[in-house]
Short mmCIF file of C-alpha atoms in Angstrom, two decimals:
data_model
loop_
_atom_site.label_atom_id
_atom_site.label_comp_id
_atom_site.label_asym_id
_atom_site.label_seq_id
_atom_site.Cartn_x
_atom_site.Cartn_y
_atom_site.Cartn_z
CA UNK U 746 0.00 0.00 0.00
CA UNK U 747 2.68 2.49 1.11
CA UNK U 748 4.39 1.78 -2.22
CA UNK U 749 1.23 2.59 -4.21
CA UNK U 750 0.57 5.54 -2.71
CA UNK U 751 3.79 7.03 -2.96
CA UNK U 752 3.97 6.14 -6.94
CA UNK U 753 0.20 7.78 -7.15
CA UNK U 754 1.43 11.45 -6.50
CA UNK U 755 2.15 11.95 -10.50
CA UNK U 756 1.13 15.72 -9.99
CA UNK U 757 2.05 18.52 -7.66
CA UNK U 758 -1.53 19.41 -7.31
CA UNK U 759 -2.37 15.58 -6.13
CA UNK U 760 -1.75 14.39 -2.43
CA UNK U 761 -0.80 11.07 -1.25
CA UNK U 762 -4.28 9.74 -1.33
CA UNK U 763 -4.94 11.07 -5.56
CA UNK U 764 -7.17 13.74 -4.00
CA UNK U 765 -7.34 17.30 -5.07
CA UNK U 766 -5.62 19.64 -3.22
CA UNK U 767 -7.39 22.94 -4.00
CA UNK U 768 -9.20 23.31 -6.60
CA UNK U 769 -8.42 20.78 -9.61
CA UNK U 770 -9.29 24.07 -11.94
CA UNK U 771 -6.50 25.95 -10.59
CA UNK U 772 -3.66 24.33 -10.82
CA UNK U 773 -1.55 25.73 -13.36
CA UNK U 774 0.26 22.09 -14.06
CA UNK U 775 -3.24 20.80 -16.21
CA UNK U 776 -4.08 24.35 -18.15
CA UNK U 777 -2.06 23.72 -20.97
CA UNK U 778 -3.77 19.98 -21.21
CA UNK U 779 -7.25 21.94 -21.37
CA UNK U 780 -6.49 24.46 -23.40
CA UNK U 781 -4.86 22.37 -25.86
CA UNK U 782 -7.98 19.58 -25.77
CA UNK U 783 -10.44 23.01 -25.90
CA UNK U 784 -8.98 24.18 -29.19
CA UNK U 785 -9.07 20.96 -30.63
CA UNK U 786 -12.88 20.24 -29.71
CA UNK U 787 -13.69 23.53 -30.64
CA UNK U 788 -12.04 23.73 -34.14
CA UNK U 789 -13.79 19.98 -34.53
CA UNK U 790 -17.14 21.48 -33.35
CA UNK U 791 -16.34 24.90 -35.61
CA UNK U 792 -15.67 22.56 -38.62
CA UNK U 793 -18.50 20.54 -38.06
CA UNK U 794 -20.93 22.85 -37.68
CA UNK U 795 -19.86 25.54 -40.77
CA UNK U 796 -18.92 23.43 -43.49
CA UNK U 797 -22.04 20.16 -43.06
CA UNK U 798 -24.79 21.27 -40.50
CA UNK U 799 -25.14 24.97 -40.70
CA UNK U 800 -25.32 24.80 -44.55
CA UNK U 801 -27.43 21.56 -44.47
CA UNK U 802 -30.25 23.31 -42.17
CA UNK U 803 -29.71 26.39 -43.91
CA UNK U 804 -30.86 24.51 -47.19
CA UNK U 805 -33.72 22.58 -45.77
CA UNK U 806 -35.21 25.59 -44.05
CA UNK U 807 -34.76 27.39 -47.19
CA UNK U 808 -36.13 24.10 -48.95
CA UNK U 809 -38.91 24.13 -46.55
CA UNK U 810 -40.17 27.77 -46.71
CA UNK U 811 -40.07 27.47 -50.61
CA UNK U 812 -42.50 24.18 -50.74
CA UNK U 813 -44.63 26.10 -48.60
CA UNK U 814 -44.98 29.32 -50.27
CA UNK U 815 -45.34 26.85 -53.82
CA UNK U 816 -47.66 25.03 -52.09
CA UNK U 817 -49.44 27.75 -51.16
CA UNK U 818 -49.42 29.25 -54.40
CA UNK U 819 -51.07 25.40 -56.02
CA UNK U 820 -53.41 25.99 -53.65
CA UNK U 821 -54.29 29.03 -54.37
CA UNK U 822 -54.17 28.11 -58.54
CA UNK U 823 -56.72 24.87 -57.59
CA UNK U 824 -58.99 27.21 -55.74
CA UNK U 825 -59.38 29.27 -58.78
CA UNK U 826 -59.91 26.20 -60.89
CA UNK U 827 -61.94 24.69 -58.90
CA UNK U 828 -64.28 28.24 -58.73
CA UNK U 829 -63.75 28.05 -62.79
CA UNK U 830 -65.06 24.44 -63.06
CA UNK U 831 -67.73 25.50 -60.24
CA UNK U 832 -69.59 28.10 -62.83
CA UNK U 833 -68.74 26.07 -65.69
CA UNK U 834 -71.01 23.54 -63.61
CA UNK U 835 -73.45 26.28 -62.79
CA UNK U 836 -73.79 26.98 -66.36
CA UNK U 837 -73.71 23.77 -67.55
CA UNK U 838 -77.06 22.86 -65.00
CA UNK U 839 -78.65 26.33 -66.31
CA UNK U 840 -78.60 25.07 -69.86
CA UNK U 841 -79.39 21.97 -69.15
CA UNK U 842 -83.04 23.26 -67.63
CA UNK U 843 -83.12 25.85 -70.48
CA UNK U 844 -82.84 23.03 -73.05
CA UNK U 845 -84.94 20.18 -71.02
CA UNK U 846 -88.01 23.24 -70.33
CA UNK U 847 -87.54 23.61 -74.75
CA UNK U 848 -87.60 19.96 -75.10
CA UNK U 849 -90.84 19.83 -72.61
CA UNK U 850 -92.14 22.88 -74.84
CA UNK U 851 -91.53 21.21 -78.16
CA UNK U 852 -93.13 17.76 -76.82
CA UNK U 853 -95.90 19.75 -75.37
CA UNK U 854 -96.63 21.29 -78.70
CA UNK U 855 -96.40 18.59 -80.64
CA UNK U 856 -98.63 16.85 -78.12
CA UNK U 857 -101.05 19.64 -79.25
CA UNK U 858 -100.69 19.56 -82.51
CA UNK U 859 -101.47 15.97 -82.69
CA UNK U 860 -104.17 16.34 -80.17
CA UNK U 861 -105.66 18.72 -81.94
CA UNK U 862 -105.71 17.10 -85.50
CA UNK U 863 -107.28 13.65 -83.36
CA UNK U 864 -109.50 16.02 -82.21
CA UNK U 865 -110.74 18.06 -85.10
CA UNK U 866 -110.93 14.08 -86.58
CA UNK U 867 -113.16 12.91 -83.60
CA UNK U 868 -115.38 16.10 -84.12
CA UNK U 869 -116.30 15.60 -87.58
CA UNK U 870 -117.17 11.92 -86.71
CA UNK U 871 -119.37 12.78 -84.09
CA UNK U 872 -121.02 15.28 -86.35
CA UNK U 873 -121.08 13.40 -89.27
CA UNK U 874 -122.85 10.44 -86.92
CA UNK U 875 -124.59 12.89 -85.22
CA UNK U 876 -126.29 13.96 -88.34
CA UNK U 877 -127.07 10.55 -89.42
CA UNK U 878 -128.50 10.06 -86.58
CA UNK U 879 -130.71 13.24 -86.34
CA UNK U 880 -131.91 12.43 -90.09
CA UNK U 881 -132.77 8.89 -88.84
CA UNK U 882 -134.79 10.32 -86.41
CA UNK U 883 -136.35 12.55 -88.14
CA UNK U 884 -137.59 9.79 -90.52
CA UNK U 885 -138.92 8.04 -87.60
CA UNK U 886 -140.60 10.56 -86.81
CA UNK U 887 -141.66 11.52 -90.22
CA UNK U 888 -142.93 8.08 -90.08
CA UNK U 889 -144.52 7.87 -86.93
CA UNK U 890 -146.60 11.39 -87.45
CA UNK U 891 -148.04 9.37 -90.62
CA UNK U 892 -148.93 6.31 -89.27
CA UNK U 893 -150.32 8.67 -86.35
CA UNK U 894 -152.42 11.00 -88.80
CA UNK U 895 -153.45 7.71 -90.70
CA UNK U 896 -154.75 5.64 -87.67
CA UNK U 897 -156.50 8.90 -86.56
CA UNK U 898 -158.16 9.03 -90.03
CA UNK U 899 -159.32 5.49 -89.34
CA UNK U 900 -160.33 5.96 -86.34
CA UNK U 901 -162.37 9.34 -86.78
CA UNK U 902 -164.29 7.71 -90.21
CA UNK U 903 -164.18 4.54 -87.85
CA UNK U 904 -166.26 6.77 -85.00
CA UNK U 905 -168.29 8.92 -87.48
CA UNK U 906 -169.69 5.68 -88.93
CA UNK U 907 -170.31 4.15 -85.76
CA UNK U 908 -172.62 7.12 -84.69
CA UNK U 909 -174.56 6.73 -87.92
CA UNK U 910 -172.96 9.75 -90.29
CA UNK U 911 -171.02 9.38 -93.11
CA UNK U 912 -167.77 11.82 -93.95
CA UNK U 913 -166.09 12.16 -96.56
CA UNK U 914 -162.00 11.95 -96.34
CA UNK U 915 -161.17 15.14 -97.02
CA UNK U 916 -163.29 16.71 -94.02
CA UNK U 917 -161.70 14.09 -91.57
CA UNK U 918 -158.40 14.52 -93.04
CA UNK U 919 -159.25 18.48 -92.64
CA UNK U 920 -160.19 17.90 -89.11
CA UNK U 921 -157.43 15.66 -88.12
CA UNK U 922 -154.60 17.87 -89.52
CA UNK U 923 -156.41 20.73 -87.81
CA UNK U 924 -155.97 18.66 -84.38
CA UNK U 925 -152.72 17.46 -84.85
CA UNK U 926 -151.23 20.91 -85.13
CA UNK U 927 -152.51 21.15 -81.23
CA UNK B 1072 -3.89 4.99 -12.63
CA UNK B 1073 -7.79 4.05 -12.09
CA UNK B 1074 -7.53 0.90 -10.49
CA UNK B 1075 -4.67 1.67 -7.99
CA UNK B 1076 -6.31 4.94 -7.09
CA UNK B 1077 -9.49 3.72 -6.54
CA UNK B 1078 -7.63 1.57 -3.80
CA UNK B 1079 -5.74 4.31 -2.26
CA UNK B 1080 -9.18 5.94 -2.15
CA UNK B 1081 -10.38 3.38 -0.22
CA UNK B 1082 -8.09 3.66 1.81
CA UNK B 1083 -8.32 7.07 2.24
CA UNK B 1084 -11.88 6.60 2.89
CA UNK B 1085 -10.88 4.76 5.57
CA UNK B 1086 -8.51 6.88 7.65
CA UNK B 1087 -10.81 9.60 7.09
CA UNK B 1088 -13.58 7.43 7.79
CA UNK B 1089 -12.19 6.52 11.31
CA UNK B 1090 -11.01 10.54 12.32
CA UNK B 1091 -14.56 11.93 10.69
CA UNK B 1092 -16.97 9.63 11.94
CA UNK B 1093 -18.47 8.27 8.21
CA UNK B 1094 -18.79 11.50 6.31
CA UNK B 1095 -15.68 11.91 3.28
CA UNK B 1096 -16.19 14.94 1.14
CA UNK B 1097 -13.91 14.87 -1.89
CA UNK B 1098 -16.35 17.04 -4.13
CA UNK B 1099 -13.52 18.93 -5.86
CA UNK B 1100 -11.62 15.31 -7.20
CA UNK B 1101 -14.27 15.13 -9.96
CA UNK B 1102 -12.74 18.04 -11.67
CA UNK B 1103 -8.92 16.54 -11.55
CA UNK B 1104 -7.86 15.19 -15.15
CA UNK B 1105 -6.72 11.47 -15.45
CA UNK B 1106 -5.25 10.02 -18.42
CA UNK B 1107 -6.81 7.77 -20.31
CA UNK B 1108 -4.07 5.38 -21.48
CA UNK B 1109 -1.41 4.28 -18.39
CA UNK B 1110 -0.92 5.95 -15.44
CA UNK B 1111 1.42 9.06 -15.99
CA UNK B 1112 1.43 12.52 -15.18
CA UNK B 1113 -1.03 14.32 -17.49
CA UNK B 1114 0.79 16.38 -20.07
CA UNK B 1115 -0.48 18.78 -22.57
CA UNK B 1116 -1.08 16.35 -24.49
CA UNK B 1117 -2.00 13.82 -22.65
CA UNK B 1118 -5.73 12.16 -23.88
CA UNK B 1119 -7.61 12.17 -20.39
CA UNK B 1120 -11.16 11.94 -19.35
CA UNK B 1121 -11.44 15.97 -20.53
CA UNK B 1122 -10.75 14.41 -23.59
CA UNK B 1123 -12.41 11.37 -23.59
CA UNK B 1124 -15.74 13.80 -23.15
CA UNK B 1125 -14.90 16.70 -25.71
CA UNK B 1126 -14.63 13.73 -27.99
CA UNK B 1127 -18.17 12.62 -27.07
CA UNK B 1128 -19.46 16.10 -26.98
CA UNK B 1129 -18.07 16.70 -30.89
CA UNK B 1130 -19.77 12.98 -31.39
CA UNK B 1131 -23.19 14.45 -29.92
CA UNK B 1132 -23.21 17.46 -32.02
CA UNK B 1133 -22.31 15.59 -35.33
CA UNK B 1134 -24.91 13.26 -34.00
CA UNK B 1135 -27.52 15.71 -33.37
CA UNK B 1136 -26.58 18.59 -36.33
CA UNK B 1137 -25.37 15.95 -38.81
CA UNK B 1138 -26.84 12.54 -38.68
CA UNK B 1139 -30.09 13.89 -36.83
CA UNK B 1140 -30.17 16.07 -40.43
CA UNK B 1141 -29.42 13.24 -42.61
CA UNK B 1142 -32.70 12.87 -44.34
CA UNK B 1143 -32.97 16.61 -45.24
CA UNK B 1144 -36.73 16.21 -44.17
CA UNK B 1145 -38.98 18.93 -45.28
CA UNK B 1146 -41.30 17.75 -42.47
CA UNK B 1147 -38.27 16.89 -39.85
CA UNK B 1148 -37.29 13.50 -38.51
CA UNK B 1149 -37.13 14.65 -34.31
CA UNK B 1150 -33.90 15.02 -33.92
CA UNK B 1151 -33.65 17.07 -37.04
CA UNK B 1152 -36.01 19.56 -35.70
CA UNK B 1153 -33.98 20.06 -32.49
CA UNK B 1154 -31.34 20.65 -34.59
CA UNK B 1155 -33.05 22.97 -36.53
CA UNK B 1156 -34.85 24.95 -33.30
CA UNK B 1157 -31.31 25.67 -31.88
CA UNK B 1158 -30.49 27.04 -35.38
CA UNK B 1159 -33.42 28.99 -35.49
CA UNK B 1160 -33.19 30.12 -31.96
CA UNK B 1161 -29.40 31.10 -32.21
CA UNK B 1162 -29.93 32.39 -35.56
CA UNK B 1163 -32.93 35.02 -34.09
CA UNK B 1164 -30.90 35.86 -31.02
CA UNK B 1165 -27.96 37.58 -33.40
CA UNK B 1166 -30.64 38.79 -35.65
CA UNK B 1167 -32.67 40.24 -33.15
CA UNK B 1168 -29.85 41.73 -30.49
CA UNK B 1169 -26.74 42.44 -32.75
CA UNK B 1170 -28.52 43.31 -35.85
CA UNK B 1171 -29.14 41.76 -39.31
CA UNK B 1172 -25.19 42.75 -40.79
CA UNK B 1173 -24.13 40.12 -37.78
CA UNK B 1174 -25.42 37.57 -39.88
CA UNK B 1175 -22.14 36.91 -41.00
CA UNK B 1176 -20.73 35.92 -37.90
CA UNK B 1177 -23.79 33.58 -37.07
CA UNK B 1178 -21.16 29.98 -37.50
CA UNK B 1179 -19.10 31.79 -34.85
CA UNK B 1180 -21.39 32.77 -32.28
CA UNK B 1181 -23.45 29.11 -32.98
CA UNK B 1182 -20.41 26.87 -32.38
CA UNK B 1183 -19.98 29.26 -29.21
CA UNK B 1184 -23.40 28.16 -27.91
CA UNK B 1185 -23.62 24.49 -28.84
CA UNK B 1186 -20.25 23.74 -27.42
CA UNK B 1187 -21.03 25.66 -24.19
CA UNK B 1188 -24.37 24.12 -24.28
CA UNK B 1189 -23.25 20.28 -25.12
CA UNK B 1190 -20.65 20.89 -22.45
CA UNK B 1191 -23.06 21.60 -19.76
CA UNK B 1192 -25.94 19.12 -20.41
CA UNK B 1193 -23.36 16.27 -20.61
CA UNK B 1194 -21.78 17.08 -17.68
CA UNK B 1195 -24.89 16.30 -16.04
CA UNK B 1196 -24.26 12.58 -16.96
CA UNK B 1197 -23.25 10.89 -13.69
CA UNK B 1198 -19.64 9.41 -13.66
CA UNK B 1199 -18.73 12.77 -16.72
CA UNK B 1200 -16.33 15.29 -16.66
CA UNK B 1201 -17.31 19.00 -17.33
CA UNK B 1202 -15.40 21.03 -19.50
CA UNK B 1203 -17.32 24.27 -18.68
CA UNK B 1204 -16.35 24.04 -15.36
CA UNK B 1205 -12.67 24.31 -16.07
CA UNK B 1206 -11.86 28.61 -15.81
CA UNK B 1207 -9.34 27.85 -18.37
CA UNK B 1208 -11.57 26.59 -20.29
CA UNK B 1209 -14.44 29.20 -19.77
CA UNK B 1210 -11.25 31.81 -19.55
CA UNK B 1211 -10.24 30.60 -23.58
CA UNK B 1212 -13.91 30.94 -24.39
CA UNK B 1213 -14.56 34.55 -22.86
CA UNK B 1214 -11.37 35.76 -24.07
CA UNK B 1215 -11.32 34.26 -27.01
CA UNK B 1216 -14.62 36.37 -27.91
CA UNK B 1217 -13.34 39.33 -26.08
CA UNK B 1218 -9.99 39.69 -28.80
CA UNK B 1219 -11.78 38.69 -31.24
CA UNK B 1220 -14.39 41.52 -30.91
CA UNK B 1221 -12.16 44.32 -29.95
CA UNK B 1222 -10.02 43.02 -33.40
CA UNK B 1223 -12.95 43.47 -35.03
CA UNK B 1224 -14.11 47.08 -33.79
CA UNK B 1225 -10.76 48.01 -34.63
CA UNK B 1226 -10.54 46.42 -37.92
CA UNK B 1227 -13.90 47.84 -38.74
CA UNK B 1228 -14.21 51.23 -37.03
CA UNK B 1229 -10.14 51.95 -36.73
CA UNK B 1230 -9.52 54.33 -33.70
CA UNK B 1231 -13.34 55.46 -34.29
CA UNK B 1232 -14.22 52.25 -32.01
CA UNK B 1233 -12.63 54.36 -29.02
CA UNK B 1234 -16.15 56.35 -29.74
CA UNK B 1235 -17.54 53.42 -27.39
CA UNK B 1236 -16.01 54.66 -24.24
CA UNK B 1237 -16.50 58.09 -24.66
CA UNK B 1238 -20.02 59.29 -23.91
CA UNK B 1239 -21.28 62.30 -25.98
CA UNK B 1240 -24.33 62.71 -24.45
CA UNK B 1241 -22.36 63.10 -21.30
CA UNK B 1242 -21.78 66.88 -19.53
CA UNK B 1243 -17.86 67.87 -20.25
CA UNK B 1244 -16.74 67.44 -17.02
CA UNK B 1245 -18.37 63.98 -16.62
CA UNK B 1246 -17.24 62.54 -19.65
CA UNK B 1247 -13.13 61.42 -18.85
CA UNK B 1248 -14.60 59.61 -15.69
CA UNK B 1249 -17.49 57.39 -17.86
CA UNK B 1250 -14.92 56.98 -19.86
CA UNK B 1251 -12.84 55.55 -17.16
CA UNK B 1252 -15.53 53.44 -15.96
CA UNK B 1253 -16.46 52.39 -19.35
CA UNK B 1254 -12.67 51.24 -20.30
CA UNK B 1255 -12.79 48.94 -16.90
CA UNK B 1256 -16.10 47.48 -17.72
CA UNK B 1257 -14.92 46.36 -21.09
CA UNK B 1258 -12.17 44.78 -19.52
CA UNK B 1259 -13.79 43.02 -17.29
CA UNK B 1260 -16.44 41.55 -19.48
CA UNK B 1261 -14.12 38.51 -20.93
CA UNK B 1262 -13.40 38.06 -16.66
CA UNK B 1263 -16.90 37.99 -16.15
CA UNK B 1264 -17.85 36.13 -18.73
CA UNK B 1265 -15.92 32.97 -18.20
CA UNK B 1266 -15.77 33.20 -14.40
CA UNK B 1267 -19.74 33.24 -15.00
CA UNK B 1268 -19.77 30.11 -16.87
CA UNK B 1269 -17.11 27.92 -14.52
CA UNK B 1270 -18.29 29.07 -11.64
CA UNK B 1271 -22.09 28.41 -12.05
CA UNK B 1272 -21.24 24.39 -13.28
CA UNK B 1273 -18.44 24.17 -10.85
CA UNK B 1274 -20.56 25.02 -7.85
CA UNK B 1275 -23.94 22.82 -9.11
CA UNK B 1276 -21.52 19.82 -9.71
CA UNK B 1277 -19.94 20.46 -6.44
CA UNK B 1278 -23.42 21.04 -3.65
CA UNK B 1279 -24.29 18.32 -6.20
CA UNK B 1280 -21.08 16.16 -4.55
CA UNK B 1281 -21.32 17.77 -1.30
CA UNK B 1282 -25.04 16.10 -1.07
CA UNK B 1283 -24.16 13.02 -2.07
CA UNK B 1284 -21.59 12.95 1.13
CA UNK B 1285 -24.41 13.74 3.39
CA UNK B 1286 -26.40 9.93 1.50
CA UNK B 1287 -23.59 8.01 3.75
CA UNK B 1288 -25.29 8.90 6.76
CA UNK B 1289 -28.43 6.96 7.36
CA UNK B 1290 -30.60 9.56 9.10
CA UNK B 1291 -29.02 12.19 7.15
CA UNK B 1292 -29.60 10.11 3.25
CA UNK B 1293 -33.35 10.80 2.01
CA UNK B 1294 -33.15 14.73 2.56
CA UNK B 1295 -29.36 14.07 0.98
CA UNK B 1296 -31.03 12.57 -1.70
CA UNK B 1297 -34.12 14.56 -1.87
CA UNK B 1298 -31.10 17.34 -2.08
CA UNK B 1299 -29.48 15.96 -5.57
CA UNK B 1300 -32.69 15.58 -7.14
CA UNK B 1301 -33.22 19.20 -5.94
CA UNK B 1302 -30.32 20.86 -7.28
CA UNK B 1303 -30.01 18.32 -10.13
CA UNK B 1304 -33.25 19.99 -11.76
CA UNK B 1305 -31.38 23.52 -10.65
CA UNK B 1306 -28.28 22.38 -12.57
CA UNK B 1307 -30.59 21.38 -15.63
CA UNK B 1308 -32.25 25.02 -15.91
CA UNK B 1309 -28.69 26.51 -14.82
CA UNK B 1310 -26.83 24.27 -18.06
CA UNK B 1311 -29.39 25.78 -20.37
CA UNK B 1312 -29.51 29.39 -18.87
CA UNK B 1313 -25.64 29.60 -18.63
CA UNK B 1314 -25.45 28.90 -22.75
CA UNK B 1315 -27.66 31.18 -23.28
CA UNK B 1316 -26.42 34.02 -21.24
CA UNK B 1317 -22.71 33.39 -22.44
CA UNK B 1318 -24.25 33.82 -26.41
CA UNK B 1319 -26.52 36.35 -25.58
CA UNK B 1320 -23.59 38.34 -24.15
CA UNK B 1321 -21.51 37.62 -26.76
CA UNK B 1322 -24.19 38.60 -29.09
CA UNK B 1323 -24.41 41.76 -26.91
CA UNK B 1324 -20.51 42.40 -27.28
CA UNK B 1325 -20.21 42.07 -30.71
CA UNK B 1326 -23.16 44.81 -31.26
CA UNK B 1327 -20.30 47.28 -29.33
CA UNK B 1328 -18.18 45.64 -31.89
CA UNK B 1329 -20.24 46.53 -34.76
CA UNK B 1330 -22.06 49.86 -33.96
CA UNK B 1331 -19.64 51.63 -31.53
CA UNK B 1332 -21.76 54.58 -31.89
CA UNK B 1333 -23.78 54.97 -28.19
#
């Protein structure tokens, strides 16, 4: 033990034991050592840090704000074409209605048209049976007045001769007609 | 070196042990450098754990700024768009406190701020070693931006950067003193500046130790604990804050630099 501790003591600022005496910081034998090791971290650090990861961030922050203000910018360009293809939409749907309203208009007139012609046909069938119709009942009734004025004849020389006088058939005829017309 | 110290540690612990009554502090033996490779004195040269963890730190940041922006996502991967928040957060502190002509020296100021900010977060590893805590470390760092910036005024402005120290708006009589004042304060700002930095880790990694003393003793270990997880979350705001303060000053210096003009 005795023999380590004497071969420990490898500084002046070290006792017997390899504890500090003072402060470590202070003693004048270790600055150079620092100062040396200090430069050489530093100059690694400076190296590092100007020539790869200054210019590196540099780039992708630069990278970065530049995507955003394009992106920004397609945004802004889709927006507009997407308002463009909005009112070419609108219009599209207006015509469309203008167009299916002519189409409904052209049907409907058409519908008319052939309507009416069906119509017009239909209406000069009914009159045409209509007056068939009226003439055939006027001949019936033509025909019925007749048969009417005739069985009244009979019947009045019928009645005459039954009560004992005799007429001639122009008075009944006279006298029938005369009734009739009642 | 490791093995046989951890021994004469021991047996440290164990005189100590016996004239303390169970409580050995050694916060301060974190900081010392041991080499990597044999068991020498360490030399300038020497690789020790300080350089075992700047290796790892330059590893994390090529990690995090170079493989993490491998894919050159538009939408980021996540540890692309850490990458790229620090950028962008760096990137609007020079913009926003130096100016937009500063732009220039935006590499600069971001190495600055990742290295001090890698530094302290990994320190915060248990078993690491912390660079920042080192004041020649901090000290290379603070006056390594203070040259630099007075070089620069001087470069850019010629004797017209003196302008900064002497107060026009001033009355006569007041003016040679504000400028006295003024010369000191520049001075002191590289002093401040890295003191700032070392300080602030050296003392959370050392309560930090301190507590961890206090966990031998049995009554005295769950508020000792309760203590580390205490000014562990501390340290975590204090490795962030500390970054940003030494860039934000920076930032703040090389304005002077830039526009001497008051």
């Amino acid at each position: 033990m005795a023999t380590d501790t004497h071969e420990t003591v490898v500084s002046a600022c070290l006792d017997s034991h390899g504890g500090a005496i003072g402060m470590p910081q202070l003693c004048g034998e270790w600055i150079p050592h620092q100062i040396f090791w200090l430069l050489v971290a530093l100059a690694a650090t400076f190296f590092v840090m100007s020539r790869i990861a200054l210019p590196r961030i540099a780039a992708v922050l630069a990278e970065r704000s530049g995507t955003i203000t394009n992106d920004l910018a397609a945004a802004e360009e889709l927006k507009n074409k997407a308002a463009e293809a909005e009112a070419a939409y609108d219009k599209a749907l207006v015509d469309a209605r203008a167009q299916a309203q002519q189409i409904v208009a052209e049907a409907k007139a058409e519908i008319q048209a052939e309507l009416d012609v069906e119509l017009a046909k239909a209406d000069a069938q009914i009159a045409e049976k209509a007056a068939e119709s009226e003439k055939a009942i006027a001949e019936i009734r033509d025909g019925a007045v007749k048969s009417v004025t005739d069985v009244a004849k009979a019947t009045t020389k019928e009645l005459v001769a039954a009560m004992g006088g005799t007429a001639d058939a122009k008075t009944i005829t006279a006298a029938v007609t005369a009734r009739m017309k009642g | 070196m490791k093995l046989r110290k951890k021994r004469v540690t021991q047996v440290a612990t164990e005189t100590e042990a016996a004239s303390e009554g169970g409580l050995v502090f050694h916060p301060l033996d974190q900081f010392i450098p041991t080499s990597l490779f044999g068991d020498g004195a360490v030399h300038w040269y020497t690789p020790s754990n300080l350089t075992l963890w700047l290796a790892i730190l330059v590893l994390a940041v090529v990690g995090v700024f170079v493989l993490g922006s491998r894919g050159r996502g538009i939408v980021p991967s996540r540890i692309q768009s850490v990458g790229e928040l620090m950028y962008g957060f760096v990137y609007k502190m020079i913009e926003d406190v130096t100016g937009k002509d500063a732009v220039k020296y935006f590499p600069y100021i971001m190495t600055l701020f990742v290295f001090v900010l890698f530094a302290n977060y990994l320190a915060l590893l248990p078993m690491s070693y912390s660079p920042t805590s080192m004041i020649a470390i901090t000290a290379v760092l603070g006056f390594g931006v203070f040259i630099a910036i007075t070089v620069l005024g001087f470069v850019k402005h010629g004797t017209a950067f003196l302008g900064l120290f002497w107060m026009k708006d001033a009355p006569g009589f007041l003016r040679p003193i504000i400028a006295i004042i003024e010369v000191i304060s520049y001075f002191v700002r590289p002093v401040s500046l890295s003191i700032r930095l070392a300080g602030n880790i050296t003392a959370g990694h050392v309560v930090i130790k301190v507590f961890a003393g206090f966990a031998a003793l049995t009554l005295a270990s769950p508020a000792a604990i309760l203590g580390i997880v205490a000014i562990y979350g501390l340290e975590i705001l204090v490795a962030g804050i500390q970054a940003y303060v030494f860039t934000i000053l920076t930032c703040v210096y090389l304005k002077d630099a830039l526009h001497p003009a008051h």
